[in-house]
Short mmCIF file of C-alpha atoms and ligand atoms in Angstrom, two decimals:
data_model
loop_
_atom_site.label_atom_id
_atom_site.label_comp_id
_atom_site.label_asym_id
_atom_site.label_seq_id
_atom_site.Cartn_x
_atom_site.Cartn_y
_atom_site.Cartn_z
CA MET A 269 69.39 26.84 66.39
CA PRO A 270 69.93 25.60 69.52
CA ILE A 271 69.85 21.53 69.84
CA SER A 272 66.05 21.49 72.52
CA ARG A 273 66.96 19.60 75.64
CA SER A 274 64.62 16.92 75.39
CA TRP A 275 66.43 15.66 72.32
CA LEU A 276 69.55 15.43 74.02
CA LEU A 277 67.64 13.38 76.66
CA ALA A 278 65.51 11.17 75.43
CA ALA A 279 68.62 10.05 73.25
CA ALA A 280 70.41 10.09 76.36
CA LEU A 281 68.42 7.86 78.24
CA ALA A 282 68.12 5.43 75.53
CA LEU A 283 71.49 4.83 76.19
CA PRO A 284 72.69 2.62 79.53
CA GLY A 285 75.28 2.19 80.88
CA VAL A 286 77.74 4.63 78.35
CA PRO A 287 79.88 6.31 80.36
CA GLN A 288 78.07 10.09 81.19
CA HIS A 289 80.41 12.20 79.41
CA ARG A 290 80.31 9.45 75.97
CA ALA A 291 77.03 9.24 76.26
CA THR A 292 76.17 13.38 75.88
CA ALA A 293 79.25 13.48 73.06
CA GLN A 294 76.77 10.68 71.22
CA ALA A 295 73.28 11.54 72.19
CA ALA A 296 74.95 15.47 71.09
CA SER A 297 75.59 13.96 67.26
CA ARG A 298 71.96 11.57 67.39
CA ALA A 299 69.75 14.48 68.01
CA VAL A 300 71.18 16.35 65.64
CA ALA A 301 70.96 13.99 62.86
CA ALA A 302 67.44 13.68 64.38
CA ARG A 303 66.78 17.41 64.29
CA PRO A 304 64.13 16.91 61.12
CA ARG A 305 64.91 19.17 57.88
CA LEU A 306 62.39 18.66 56.12
CA VAL A 307 58.27 19.17 57.06
CA VAL A 308 56.27 18.00 54.91
CA PHE A 309 52.53 19.66 55.23
CA LEU A 310 49.85 18.19 53.60
CA THR A 311 46.45 19.38 53.03
CA VAL A 312 43.58 18.15 51.59
CA ASP A 313 40.73 19.84 50.69
CA GLN A 314 37.24 18.81 52.12
CA LEU A 315 38.67 15.78 53.71
CA ARG A 316 36.74 13.93 56.34
CA PRO A 317 38.58 12.09 58.63
CA ASP A 318 35.96 9.08 58.78
CA TYR A 319 37.08 8.73 55.08
CA LEU A 320 40.11 6.75 56.29
CA ASP A 321 37.83 4.38 57.75
CA ARG A 322 35.12 3.51 55.79
CA TRP A 323 37.61 3.07 53.31
CA ALA A 324 40.69 1.72 55.17
CA ARG A 325 40.68 -2.20 53.81
CA GLN A 326 42.01 -0.73 50.60
CA LEU A 327 44.13 2.00 51.79
CA THR A 328 47.87 0.61 50.81
CA GLY A 329 49.66 4.21 49.31
CA GLY A 330 50.11 7.95 51.24
CA LEU A 331 47.09 7.64 53.27
CA ALA A 332 47.58 3.70 54.87
CA ARG A 333 51.31 5.10 55.58
CA LEU A 334 50.33 8.46 57.37
CA SER A 335 47.20 7.18 59.59
CA GLN A 336 48.17 3.97 60.09
CA ARG A 337 53.03 4.64 61.39
CA GLY A 338 51.59 7.78 61.71
CA ALA A 339 50.08 9.51 65.29
CA PHE A 340 46.79 9.67 63.98
CA PHE A 341 44.44 12.34 65.61
CA PRO A 342 41.20 11.10 64.09
CA ASN A 343 38.63 13.82 66.29
CA ALA A 344 40.34 16.99 65.10
CA TYR A 345 38.92 20.12 64.34
CA GLN A 346 38.96 22.79 62.43
CA ASP A 347 36.75 25.42 65.52
CA HIS A 348 35.95 28.27 63.91
CA ALA A 349 31.93 28.23 62.41
CA ILE A 350 32.79 29.82 59.04
CA THR A 351 34.41 26.37 58.25
CA GLU A 352 35.71 27.53 54.26
CA THR A 353 38.90 27.17 52.49
CA ALA A 354 40.51 30.26 53.42
CA PRO A 355 40.42 30.83 57.52
CA GLY A 356 40.85 26.79 57.12
CA HIS A 357 44.15 26.81 55.31
CA ALA A 358 45.23 30.35 57.60
CA SER A 359 44.72 28.32 60.46
CA THR A 360 47.37 25.35 59.23
CA MET A 361 50.39 27.11 60.36
CA SER A 362 49.40 29.70 62.84
CA GLY A 363 48.20 28.05 65.43
CA ARG A 364 45.17 30.75 65.21
CA PHE A 365 42.14 31.19 64.45
CA PRO A 366 39.67 32.86 62.38
CA ARG A 367 39.67 35.51 64.77
CA SER A 368 43.59 36.18 64.78
CA THR A 369 44.52 35.77 61.24
CA GLY A 370 42.27 38.02 60.04
CA ILE A 371 40.75 35.08 57.22
CA VAL A 372 37.03 34.70 57.89
CA ARG A 373 35.96 33.73 55.16
CA ASN A 374 36.18 32.97 51.02
CA SER A 375 34.65 36.00 49.36
CA ALA A 376 37.67 37.89 51.79
CA GLY A 377 40.45 35.57 51.18
CA VAL A 378 43.24 36.62 49.40
CA GLU A 379 42.62 38.55 46.04
CA ASP A 380 44.08 41.51 45.66
CA PRO A 381 43.87 43.66 43.11
CA GLN A 382 47.11 44.79 43.45
CA ALA A 383 48.91 41.56 42.65
CA PRO A 384 47.56 39.97 39.29
CA LEU A 385 49.24 36.86 38.01
CA LEU A 386 52.16 36.65 36.46
CA THR A 387 51.35 34.79 33.55
CA SER A 388 47.39 34.52 33.80
CA ARG A 389 43.79 36.93 34.03
CA ASP A 390 42.53 34.44 36.79
CA PRO A 391 42.15 36.37 39.93
CA ALA A 392 45.09 38.17 41.64
CA ALA A 393 45.84 37.37 44.72
CA SER A 394 48.21 38.11 47.52
CA PRO A 395 48.05 37.53 51.63
CA TYR A 396 47.73 41.26 52.70
CA ARG A 397 44.38 40.35 54.79
CA PHE A 398 46.45 37.41 56.59
CA ARG A 399 47.43 38.69 60.69
CA GLY A 400 50.74 37.57 62.69
CA SER A 401 53.27 34.53 62.44
CA THR A 402 53.21 31.44 60.38
CA LEU A 403 55.73 28.42 61.34
CA ILE A 404 57.45 29.45 58.11
CA ASP A 405 58.20 32.82 60.24
CA TRP A 406 59.00 30.57 63.40
CA MET A 407 61.69 28.59 61.43
CA ARG A 408 63.00 32.17 60.05
CA SER A 409 64.04 33.18 63.07
CA SER A 410 65.65 30.54 64.15
CA ASP A 411 67.91 29.71 61.79
CA PRO A 412 67.29 31.96 58.26
CA ARG A 413 68.38 29.60 56.43
CA SER A 414 64.97 27.93 56.74
CA ARG A 415 63.32 28.11 52.71
CA ALA A 416 59.68 27.22 51.95
CA LEU A 417 57.58 26.20 48.68
CA SER A 418 53.81 26.19 48.79
CA ILE A 419 52.20 24.91 45.83
CA SER A 420 48.34 24.30 45.30
CA ARG A 421 45.60 24.23 42.51
CA LYS A 422 44.38 26.43 44.38
CA ASP A 423 45.44 30.72 45.14
CA ARG A 424 44.19 29.93 48.79
CA GLY A 425 45.93 26.53 49.79
CA ALA A 426 49.13 27.78 48.48
CA ILE A 427 49.08 31.98 49.90
CA LEU A 428 47.86 30.81 53.28
CA PRO A 429 49.16 28.57 55.24
CA LEU A 430 52.72 30.79 54.74
CA GLY A 431 51.13 33.44 56.18
CA ARG A 432 52.89 36.39 54.40
CA ALA A 433 55.76 35.13 53.69
CA LYS A 434 57.36 36.18 50.38
CA GLN A 435 58.79 32.34 49.75
CA SER A 436 57.86 29.95 46.83
CA VAL A 437 54.16 30.37 46.32
CA PHE A 438 52.36 28.95 43.49
CA TRP A 439 49.39 27.70 42.52
CA TYR A 440 47.05 26.46 38.91
CA ALA A 441 45.54 29.34 36.89
CA THR A 442 42.71 27.59 35.32
CA SER A 443 42.52 30.07 32.51
CA ALA A 444 46.05 29.71 30.96
CA GLY A 445 46.20 25.69 32.75
CA GLU A 446 50.02 26.02 33.80
CA PHE A 447 51.03 26.87 37.48
CA THR A 448 51.85 30.81 37.58
CA THR A 449 51.88 32.99 41.17
CA SER A 450 51.25 35.81 41.77
CA ARG A 451 53.27 39.81 41.98
CA TYR A 452 53.41 39.70 45.44
CA TYR A 453 56.02 36.88 45.37
CA GLY A 454 58.01 37.54 42.18
CA ASP A 455 58.64 38.93 38.59
CA THR A 456 59.49 36.19 36.53
CA LEU A 457 58.47 32.67 36.43
CA PRO A 458 61.40 29.96 38.40
CA SER A 459 63.04 28.19 35.19
CA TRP A 460 61.86 24.91 36.92
CA ILE A 461 57.74 26.00 37.20
CA ARG A 462 58.23 27.07 33.12
CA ARG A 463 59.96 23.14 32.84
CA VAL A 464 56.59 22.14 34.89
CA ASN A 465 54.39 23.70 32.26
CA ALA A 466 56.25 23.30 29.01
CA ARG A 467 55.39 19.70 29.59
CA ARG A 468 51.58 20.83 29.31
CA VAL A 469 50.06 18.01 31.59
CA PRO A 470 47.04 19.13 31.70
CA GLN A 471 46.21 19.54 28.26
CA SER A 472 47.67 16.09 27.19
CA LEU A 473 45.06 14.94 28.72
CA ALA A 474 42.61 16.08 26.71
CA GLY A 475 39.60 12.88 25.75
CA GLN A 476 41.25 11.43 28.55
CA SER A 477 38.35 9.71 31.10
CA TRP A 478 38.39 8.91 34.89
CA THR A 479 37.56 4.95 35.17
CA LEU A 480 37.70 3.17 38.79
CA LEU A 481 40.88 2.31 39.98
CA LEU A 482 39.02 -1.17 41.67
CA PRO A 483 36.62 -3.95 39.88
CA ALA A 484 33.46 -1.80 40.34
CA ARG A 485 32.53 -4.54 43.24
CA GLU A 486 34.90 -2.49 45.49
CA TYR A 487 32.56 -0.30 45.44
CA PRO A 488 29.00 -0.21 47.88
CA GLU A 489 27.88 3.44 46.72
CA PRO A 490 25.60 3.65 43.68
CA ASP A 491 27.07 4.83 40.55
CA SER A 492 24.37 6.48 39.43
CA VAL A 493 22.71 9.30 41.50
CA PRO A 494 20.97 11.70 39.99
CA GLN A 495 21.28 14.23 43.07
CA GLU A 496 24.97 14.23 41.87
CA SER A 497 26.61 17.00 39.47
CA GLY A 498 23.84 18.93 39.02
CA GLY A 499 22.36 16.19 36.85
CA ARG A 500 24.52 15.97 34.42
CA ASP A 501 27.33 13.40 33.78
CA PHE A 502 27.14 11.95 37.44
CA VAL A 503 28.08 8.09 36.39
CA PHE A 504 31.30 6.47 34.89
CA PRO A 505 33.62 7.11 33.10
CA HIS A 506 34.06 10.71 33.41
CA THR A 507 35.57 12.16 30.37
CA LEU A 508 37.79 15.65 29.14
CA SER A 509 36.51 17.70 27.03
CA THR A 510 39.05 17.04 23.46
CA ASP A 511 40.56 20.47 23.22
CA PRO A 512 43.11 20.64 24.92
CA ALA A 513 42.11 24.29 26.77
CA ARG A 514 38.97 23.29 27.66
CA ALA A 515 40.37 19.91 29.12
CA ALA A 516 43.27 21.45 31.46
CA SER A 517 40.07 24.10 32.79
CA GLU A 518 38.50 20.72 33.87
CA LEU A 519 41.76 18.76 35.43
CA PRO A 520 40.72 20.15 39.14
CA SER A 521 38.00 18.37 39.19
CA THR A 522 39.75 15.39 38.63
CA PRO A 523 42.41 13.01 41.08
CA TRP A 524 44.98 14.35 38.20
CA MET A 525 45.13 17.49 39.39
CA ASP A 526 46.89 15.94 43.12
CA ARG A 527 48.85 13.52 41.03
CA LEU A 528 50.07 17.13 39.18
CA THR A 529 50.61 19.34 41.89
CA LEU A 530 52.78 16.42 44.14
CA ASP A 531 55.18 16.07 40.62
CA ALA A 532 55.79 19.81 40.65
CA ALA A 533 55.69 20.03 44.03
CA LEU A 534 58.67 17.17 43.98
CA GLU A 535 60.10 18.69 41.07
CA GLY A 536 60.39 22.40 43.47
CA LEU A 537 61.41 20.71 46.16
CA GLN A 538 65.01 19.52 43.96
CA ALA A 539 65.57 22.65 41.99
CA LEU A 540 65.51 24.25 44.82
CA ASP A 541 67.54 21.95 47.18
CA LEU A 542 64.87 22.07 50.28
CA GLY A 543 65.74 19.53 52.65
CA ARG A 544 69.46 19.40 52.62
CA GLY A 545 70.02 20.99 55.70
CA PRO A 546 71.34 21.28 57.51
CA GLN A 547 68.31 24.21 58.56
CA THR A 548 64.81 23.17 58.68
CA ASP A 549 62.80 23.63 55.39
CA LEU A 550 58.98 23.78 54.70
CA LEU A 551 57.27 22.25 51.87
CA ALA A 552 53.58 22.60 51.89
CA ILE A 553 51.15 20.88 49.44
CA SER A 554 47.58 21.27 49.64
CA LEU A 555 45.36 18.81 47.11
CA SER A 556 41.87 20.92 46.13
CA ALA A 557 41.57 17.14 44.28
CA THR A 558 39.04 16.27 47.14
CA ASP A 559 37.60 19.37 47.44
CA TYR A 560 35.95 19.93 43.59
CA VAL A 561 35.00 16.08 43.63
CA GLY A 562 33.21 16.26 47.10
CA HIS A 563 31.15 19.01 45.95
CA ARG A 564 30.68 17.79 42.24
CA TYR A 565 29.84 14.29 43.61
CA GLY A 566 28.79 14.72 47.63
CA PRO A 567 30.81 13.03 50.78
CA ASP A 568 29.10 9.64 49.44
CA SER A 569 29.32 8.76 46.11
CA ARG A 570 31.51 6.44 44.27
CA GLU A 571 33.02 9.69 42.32
CA GLN A 572 35.22 10.50 46.10
CA HIS A 573 35.84 7.21 47.51
CA ASP A 574 37.79 6.47 43.96
CA ASN A 575 39.36 9.67 44.18
CA VAL A 576 40.17 9.13 47.74
CA LEU A 577 41.90 5.73 46.36
CA ARG A 578 43.97 7.67 43.95
CA LEU A 579 45.09 10.70 46.47
CA ASP A 580 46.23 7.33 48.82
CA ARG A 581 48.07 6.23 45.81
CA ALA A 582 49.57 9.28 44.36
CA LEU A 583 50.58 10.13 47.98
CA GLY A 584 52.48 6.72 48.71
CA ALA A 585 54.42 7.28 45.13
CA PHE A 586 55.27 10.79 46.04
CA ILE A 587 56.36 9.22 50.01
CA ASP A 588 58.21 6.49 48.23
CA SER A 589 60.01 9.08 45.28
CA LEU A 590 61.08 11.63 48.28
CA PHE A 591 62.58 8.73 50.44
CA ARG A 592 65.11 8.59 47.98
CA ILE A 593 66.21 11.22 47.22
CA ARG A 594 66.38 12.77 50.84
CA ASP A 595 67.27 11.02 54.01
CA SER A 596 63.65 9.67 55.44
CA SER A 597 64.99 10.01 58.88
CA THR A 598 64.70 14.24 58.63
CA ILE A 599 61.27 14.44 57.17
CA VAL A 600 58.42 15.33 59.55
CA PHE A 601 55.28 14.89 57.89
CA ALA A 602 51.79 16.41 59.05
CA LEU A 603 48.88 15.14 57.11
CA THR A 604 45.21 17.79 57.95
CA ALA A 605 42.26 19.18 56.11
CA ASP A 606 40.97 22.60 55.52
CA HIS A 607 37.72 21.66 56.74
CA GLY A 608 34.84 18.73 55.97
CA VAL A 609 31.61 18.67 54.55
CA THR A 610 27.87 17.75 54.83
CA SER A 611 25.79 15.33 52.89
CA PHE A 612 23.62 16.40 50.81
CA PRO A 613 19.56 16.33 52.54
CA GLU A 614 17.90 14.76 50.43
CA LEU A 615 20.53 11.92 50.03
CA VAL A 616 20.41 11.68 53.63
CA ALA A 617 16.47 11.45 54.47
CA GLN A 618 16.42 8.77 51.75
CA ARG A 619 19.02 6.38 53.66
CA THR A 620 17.43 6.99 57.19
CA GLY A 621 14.16 7.99 56.15
CA ARG A 622 13.36 11.03 58.02
CA ALA A 623 12.33 14.02 56.75
CA PRO A 624 15.43 16.70 55.17
CA PRO A 625 15.86 19.83 56.17
CA PRO A 626 14.45 22.57 55.03
CA ARG A 627 16.56 24.22 52.52
CA TYR A 628 16.82 27.87 53.88
CA ASP A 629 16.22 30.36 51.93
CA VAL A 630 16.48 34.28 52.87
CA SER A 631 16.20 36.27 49.66
CA THR A 632 12.90 37.26 51.49
CA ALA A 633 15.14 38.49 54.76
CA MET A 634 17.10 40.57 52.68
CA ARG A 635 13.67 42.31 50.90
CA THR A 636 12.94 43.15 54.97
CA LEU A 637 16.36 44.43 55.40
CA ARG A 638 15.92 46.79 52.31
CA ASP A 639 12.42 48.12 53.55
CA LEU A 640 13.83 48.95 57.04
CA LEU A 641 16.98 50.87 55.41
CA GLN A 642 14.73 52.53 53.48
CA THR A 643 11.90 53.29 56.10
CA ALA A 644 14.71 54.98 58.28
CA GLY A 645 15.80 57.01 55.68
CA VAL A 646 19.53 55.11 55.58
CA GLY A 647 21.41 54.36 52.92
CA MET A 648 21.55 50.98 51.30
CA ASP A 649 25.13 50.14 52.31
CA ALA A 650 25.18 51.04 56.29
CA VAL A 651 24.40 47.79 56.51
CA ASP A 652 25.36 44.54 54.29
CA PHE A 653 23.70 40.43 54.73
CA ASP A 654 26.12 38.15 52.59
CA GLY A 655 23.60 35.09 54.22
CA THR A 656 25.75 34.13 57.31
CA LEU A 657 26.58 37.79 58.44
CA VAL A 658 25.81 41.07 58.87
CA SER A 659 27.76 43.77 59.26
CA VAL A 660 26.68 47.41 60.13
CA ASP A 661 28.72 50.55 58.92
CA ARG A 662 27.06 52.60 62.94
CA SER A 663 28.74 55.61 61.10
CA ALA A 664 25.63 56.09 58.36
CA PHE A 665 22.80 55.59 61.51
CA ALA A 666 24.54 58.20 63.37
CA ARG A 667 24.90 60.37 60.45
CA VAL A 668 21.48 60.43 60.19
CA ARG A 669 20.88 60.64 64.32
CA ILE A 670 19.81 56.65 64.56
CA ASP A 671 19.51 54.12 66.39
CA PRO A 672 20.76 51.03 65.30
CA ASP A 673 19.64 48.78 67.42
CA PRO A 674 16.13 48.62 67.16
CA LEU A 675 16.09 48.34 63.03
CA LEU A 676 18.97 44.99 63.77
CA ALA A 677 16.83 43.75 66.15
CA ARG A 678 13.63 43.34 64.07
CA PHE A 679 15.80 42.03 61.39
CA ALA A 680 17.17 39.68 63.47
CA ALA A 681 13.44 38.29 64.65
CA THR A 682 12.66 37.76 60.42
CA LEU A 683 15.64 36.13 60.26
CA ARG A 684 14.47 33.08 62.91
CA GLN A 685 11.39 32.76 60.87
CA ARG A 686 12.83 31.33 57.97
CA PRO A 687 12.68 27.93 57.53
CA GLY A 688 15.89 25.75 58.33
CA ILE A 689 17.45 28.56 60.33
CA ALA A 690 18.46 27.73 63.35
CA ARG A 691 19.34 30.63 65.39
CA VAL A 692 20.13 34.27 64.70
CA ASP A 693 22.90 35.55 67.33
CA ARG A 694 24.31 38.97 68.37
CA VAL A 695 28.17 39.35 68.52
CA ARG A 696 27.94 41.48 71.75
CA ASP A 697 26.20 38.50 73.25
CA LEU A 698 28.10 35.47 72.84
CA ALA A 699 31.13 36.37 75.00
CA GLN A 700 28.03 35.89 77.75
CA ARG A 701 26.99 31.92 76.42
CA ASP A 702 28.83 28.25 77.80
CA THR A 703 31.15 27.52 75.44
CA LEU A 704 32.03 24.08 76.57
CA ARG A 705 28.68 22.87 76.16
CA ASP A 706 27.71 25.02 72.78
CA PRO A 707 30.22 24.26 69.94
CA VAL A 708 28.71 27.23 68.01
CA THR A 709 29.00 29.47 69.90
CA ARG A 710 32.71 28.68 70.26
CA ARG A 711 32.96 28.07 67.02
CA TRP A 712 31.61 31.99 66.40
CA LEU A 713 33.67 33.36 69.02
CA HIS A 714 36.70 31.37 67.52
CA MET A 715 35.71 33.12 64.30
CA LEU A 716 35.26 37.25 64.05
CA PRO A 717 38.05 39.92 65.15
CA PRO A 718 37.73 42.00 68.09
CA ASP A 719 37.93 45.33 65.43
CA THR A 720 34.67 43.59 62.82
CA ASN A 721 32.12 45.33 62.25
CA ILE A 722 30.04 41.94 61.98
CA GLU A 723 27.18 42.39 64.85
CA TYR A 724 24.88 39.26 63.99
CA VAL A 725 25.80 35.96 62.70
CA VAL A 726 23.39 33.46 61.05
CA THR A 727 23.35 29.92 61.44
CA PRO A 728 21.78 27.11 59.42
CA VAL A 729 20.00 24.02 61.24
CA GLN A 730 22.31 21.20 61.29
CA GLY A 731 22.10 19.50 57.83
CA ALA A 732 20.30 21.92 56.32
CA TYR A 733 21.41 23.63 52.62
CA PRO A 734 20.90 26.61 51.04
CA ALA A 735 17.93 26.41 48.58
CA GLY A 736 18.85 26.34 45.28
CA ALA A 737 22.33 24.69 46.25
CA GLN A 738 23.25 22.34 43.36
CA ILE A 739 26.47 20.83 45.06
CA ALA A 740 27.42 19.67 47.47
CA GLU A 741 28.31 21.67 51.14
CA HIS A 742 30.28 23.11 53.50
CA GLY A 743 30.94 26.28 56.16
CA SER A 744 28.94 25.32 58.95
CA PRO A 745 29.75 25.51 62.37
CA TYR A 746 28.64 21.72 62.49
CA ASP A 747 30.86 19.15 63.26
CA ASP A 748 30.25 17.70 60.10
CA ASP A 749 32.16 20.41 58.59
CA ALA A 750 34.38 21.90 61.60
CA ARG A 751 35.72 17.38 62.23
CA VAL A 752 39.19 16.68 59.46
CA PRO A 753 41.58 14.57 60.86
CA LEU A 754 45.41 15.51 61.82
CA ILE A 755 48.12 13.14 61.48
CA PHE A 756 52.44 13.49 62.00
CA TYR A 757 54.20 11.03 60.90
CA GLY A 758 57.98 11.16 60.71
CA ALA A 759 60.77 12.19 63.17
CA GLY A 760 60.08 13.09 66.22
CA ILE A 761 57.00 11.76 66.30
CA ARG A 762 55.22 8.40 68.43
CA PRO A 763 52.82 6.07 66.49
CA GLY A 764 49.40 5.75 67.65
CA ARG A 765 45.59 6.42 67.01
CA ILE A 766 44.64 8.70 68.92
CA VAL A 767 41.20 9.16 70.63
CA ASP A 768 41.60 12.31 72.21
CA ARG A 769 40.46 15.57 70.94
CA ALA A 770 42.58 17.49 68.94
CA LEU A 771 42.10 21.14 67.61
CA VAL A 772 44.13 21.91 63.86
CA VAL A 773 45.43 24.95 65.33
CA ASP A 774 48.00 22.78 67.37
CA ALA A 775 49.92 21.38 64.61
CA ALA A 776 51.58 24.39 63.81
CA PRO A 777 52.93 24.63 67.52
CA THR A 778 53.55 20.77 67.42
CA LEU A 779 55.64 21.00 65.26
CA ALA A 780 57.69 23.97 66.39
CA ARG A 781 58.37 22.17 69.42
CA VAL A 782 59.35 19.19 66.84
CA LEU A 783 61.80 21.19 65.32
CA GLY A 784 63.13 22.87 69.03
CA ILE A 785 61.54 26.46 67.90
CA THR A 786 59.36 28.68 69.82
CA PRO A 787 56.21 30.39 67.73
CA PHE A 788 57.01 34.51 68.83
CA GLU A 789 52.54 35.44 68.95
CA ARG A 790 50.52 33.77 71.41
CA LEU A 791 49.03 30.99 69.92
CA ASP A 792 45.29 29.59 70.40
CA GLY A 793 46.77 25.87 69.36
CA HIS A 794 48.59 23.75 72.23
CA VAL A 795 51.79 21.31 71.77
CA LEU A 796 50.07 17.53 71.76
CA SER A 797 52.39 15.94 73.70
CA ARG A 798 50.95 12.65 73.21
CA ALA A 799 52.18 12.81 69.77
CA LEU A 800 55.95 13.08 70.40
CA THR A 801 58.84 10.46 70.65
CA ASP A 802 59.18 13.19 74.11
CA GLY A 803 56.26 14.02 74.60
CA ALA A 804 56.01 12.05 78.57
CA ARG A 805 58.55 14.62 79.21
ZN1 ZN B 48 38.49 24.13 51.19
#
């Protein structure tokens, strides 16, 4: 891999008074030493950036280290409309929006009946829907020795950051209470992951209680909020089942899940001998407890507060351990999230004294759609509506010689009248709108691939939840769900809090610049030069 010119320049300029030929030689050796041998890419599922400020005083571990000593962008965004886990993870290391990765929603994410899991009956999964390349592909194109390990509680959290690359990819199968992978990646589990599983840590936690890390007075949030957890088990302590298998399936909703994932990541790093050079390797970790805790108890809960503190401590221990076994000066970290989350509307209303936005219910509109299709004599499959996206099979209309446009317009008009619905947009009209001042339009345009059959998109009122939702929600194009932290730390990174707007799709091109490699396709993101030690150049 060629040493990037900017590294050489940065090193040479730091040596005033040294003869030029010696300076160049020293600079070259320093540049070799400084080029990272390991990228650690952390995705925290459902992490809002305001958590890092809200509880900053109590952060002492990894979140403190990264946000205070790294380049921290608190105003970063997943700049697409369906702020779900699969599209968010697909954007982290591809540098591209969902319209280009092809990963549009969770329900069309990684499930693939042709890729069953090796050791469990959890859903079969592969990245076959993913389009294009990611950071690990560019790294391997520059140096074929580069390797990656990706690990998560969730299949989509482990798979999508690496795109289609057949590297070491593992996730936690709830039904088995252990880490596994799918046939897309291999036919046998390596001995190190079998060793992790053989310890049966999840099962050994049966009967254990999740209690507060700090004294209760350190948590301003009320504990007893019946809105949380569907009205059951919403007060500390939260105790796992005494049955080992059930405890293992309950584990993802507790902070223990992230510790298990981080421990497995370290064990994998050592077993695979990643990060020793001379090539650069990649360790991708997606931590899911924040998402499970956030859904169950909400972003304003005492549970989320405690979970983030415990995540901070677990990440701190992880980084300390990593620095004991690898040279810290050769590691660059990135941390971001796949999406944020919206507060329970009724709890916001209690705090502000204003009426909550109405919960929206599209079931009557679905009945209207069925009536319209029946009257027109078109099959029920000709239009699919999942509550957000309206997909149209135009060939089904053509077969019976019917123009679908008036029918779709009538359906859209019905939807627009529903309480809690802000707008229903025809996709082909979006490109004519002002994408600068209208982020909802921009985020929809970033969402949909050009070859999609999605013709209308439905956007709820800001802050509104679907009728009947018992858990905290994300998935909307609004900032509560779209805004996430973006942090870089370590080799090649200039520390500082940078309030400029940044996008998650900027992460991959920025890391590529740090590594001195070139992405080999057109990206949506840009290099965040202000985060780099050689950024002024
Ligand atoms: Zn998620």
